[in-house]
Amino acid sequence: MVVIHKSLKINSDSKFQIVDITSVINKELASLNLSNGIVNVFSKHSTTGIVINENESGLLSDFKKSLEDVILSSNNYKHDRIDNNASSHLKAFLIGSSQSIPIIDNKLDLGTWQSVFFVELDGPRVNRTITLTFIGE
Ligand code: ZN
C-alpha cells in the first residue's frame, strides 16, 4: 500500500465560483502507478468546499441560489465584526471541506453524472490549495 499527497492550486475570480476539478484529479491519478484504492480531496480553507454532483449549468446555478436562500448574506453575524465574511464560512460549514472517491483500475469510480467540484465562497482569491491524498496499491 502507498500513500501519495499531491497539491493543487486554484485562483478564483469571483465571490462564488464552482470549478470542476475532475479532469485535474484524473490527470494526477493517471500519472501514478495506483490501480485500486481511494483518493481524498481536501480543501485547506474555511470559506471553500468540495462537493460531488452533476455538471449542469442550471443545476449549478440552483445550487448557488439555494445556498443563498439558506444562508443570508447578512444577518447580524458576530463573525462579520472580525472580517465581514460570516456568510462564506457558514456556507462552507454546510457543504464540507472534503470528499473521498474510490479508485478502480486507475480510474475515479464516479457515477456517469458525477463530477468533483471545488467551491469558492469568498473569492476572488489566489492560491487556494487542495490536497489530494491517494491511498491504495
Ligand atoms: Zn472570516
XYZ file of C-alpha atoms and ligand atoms in Angstrom:
138
model
C 0.000 0.000 0.000
C 1.164 3.518 -0.736
C 0.077 6.978 0.369
C 0.743 9.832 -2.044
C -0.040 13.512 -1.445
C -0.426 15.998 -4.292
C -1.179 19.688 -4.010
C -3.398 21.635 -6.422
C -3.557 25.447 -6.596
C -6.663 27.290 -7.767
C -7.176 31.009 -8.381
C -10.805 32.120 -8.227
C -12.134 35.223 -9.968
C -15.496 35.861 -8.315
C -17.142 35.808 -4.887
C -18.887 32.500 -5.645
C -17.350 30.127 -8.149
C -17.680 26.442 -8.878
C -14.670 24.818 -10.523
C -14.890 21.297 -11.976
C -11.617 19.628 -10.889
C -12.477 16.080 -12.058
C -10.107 16.138 -15.027
C -7.242 17.537 -12.916
C -7.657 14.715 -10.383
C -7.867 12.147 -13.196
C -4.662 13.561 -14.696
C -2.833 13.241 -11.352
C -4.183 9.708 -10.935
C -3.097 8.709 -14.438
C 0.479 9.736 -13.584
C 0.527 7.345 -10.603
C 1.058 3.614 -10.571
C -2.064 3.069 -8.478
C -4.672 0.535 -9.616
C -7.038 0.342 -6.678
C -7.694 2.458 -3.633
C -9.235 5.760 -2.697
C -8.500 9.445 -3.105
C -9.420 12.077 -0.559
C -9.894 15.582 -1.990
C -9.436 18.185 0.763
C -9.620 21.965 0.572
C -7.431 23.742 3.146
C -9.691 26.761 3.659
C -12.647 27.696 5.855
C -14.523 29.578 3.114
C -14.392 26.940 0.350
C -15.806 23.472 -0.110
C -15.545 20.252 -2.088
C -18.714 18.690 -3.484
C -19.672 15.943 -5.920
C -22.635 16.395 -8.244
C -23.745 16.857 -11.841
C -22.026 19.445 -14.013
C -25.164 21.009 -15.495
C -25.180 24.812 -15.626
C -28.807 25.191 -14.485
C -28.206 22.891 -11.526
C -25.029 24.730 -10.501
C -26.982 27.983 -10.615
C -29.725 26.365 -8.487
C -27.045 25.238 -6.006
C -25.775 28.823 -5.653
C -29.315 30.172 -5.206
C -30.223 27.504 -2.650
C -27.119 28.253 -0.559
C -28.057 31.944 -0.652
C -31.653 31.112 0.349
C -30.432 29.131 3.369
C -27.549 31.419 4.430
C -28.467 35.117 4.254
C -25.643 37.402 3.092
C -26.012 39.458 6.274
C -27.878 38.534 9.430
C -26.165 40.460 12.207
C -23.488 37.746 12.184
C -20.939 38.026 15.010
C -18.053 36.983 12.737
C -18.785 39.962 10.446
C -17.314 42.195 13.156
C -13.959 40.491 12.507
C -13.622 40.195 8.728
C -17.086 40.560 7.208
C -17.319 37.111 5.604
C -19.517 35.128 8.011
C -21.919 34.034 5.265
C -18.990 32.480 3.335
C -17.887 30.485 6.400
C -21.466 29.383 7.131
C -21.943 28.075 3.583
C -18.627 26.198 3.970
C -19.901 24.621 7.217
C -22.853 23.224 5.272
C -21.061 21.816 2.257
C -17.900 20.474 3.918
C -14.218 20.586 3.020
C -13.521 17.127 1.610
C -14.803 14.183 -0.385
C -13.433 10.676 -0.887
C -13.746 8.765 -4.158
C -12.977 5.096 -4.873
C -10.275 4.282 -7.421
C -10.755 1.191 -9.564
C -8.331 0.202 -12.341
C -6.506 3.566 -12.078
C -9.776 5.491 -12.691
C -12.006 7.502 -10.387
C -15.069 5.322 -9.844
C -17.567 8.170 -10.218
C -21.122 7.704 -11.447
C -21.954 8.716 -15.009
C -23.333 12.109 -13.967
C -20.904 12.862 -11.156
C -18.152 15.462 -11.205
C -15.910 16.739 -8.421
C -16.118 20.467 -7.736
C -14.096 22.987 -5.786
C -16.487 25.661 -4.476
C -15.155 29.155 -3.824
C -17.364 31.009 -1.332
C -15.260 34.111 -0.612
C -13.377 34.998 -3.782
C -11.676 36.237 -5.704
C -8.586 34.634 -4.142
C -5.226 33.389 -5.338
C -3.527 30.121 -4.428
C -6.440 28.261 -2.924
C -4.875 24.916 -2.001
C -6.385 21.472 -2.394
C -4.607 18.387 -1.079
C -5.190 15.097 -2.897
C -4.341 12.049 -0.774
C -4.153 8.867 -2.807
C -4.184 5.640 -0.783
C -4.002 2.254 -2.447
C -1.914 -0.265 -4.305
Zn -13.698 35.061 8.302
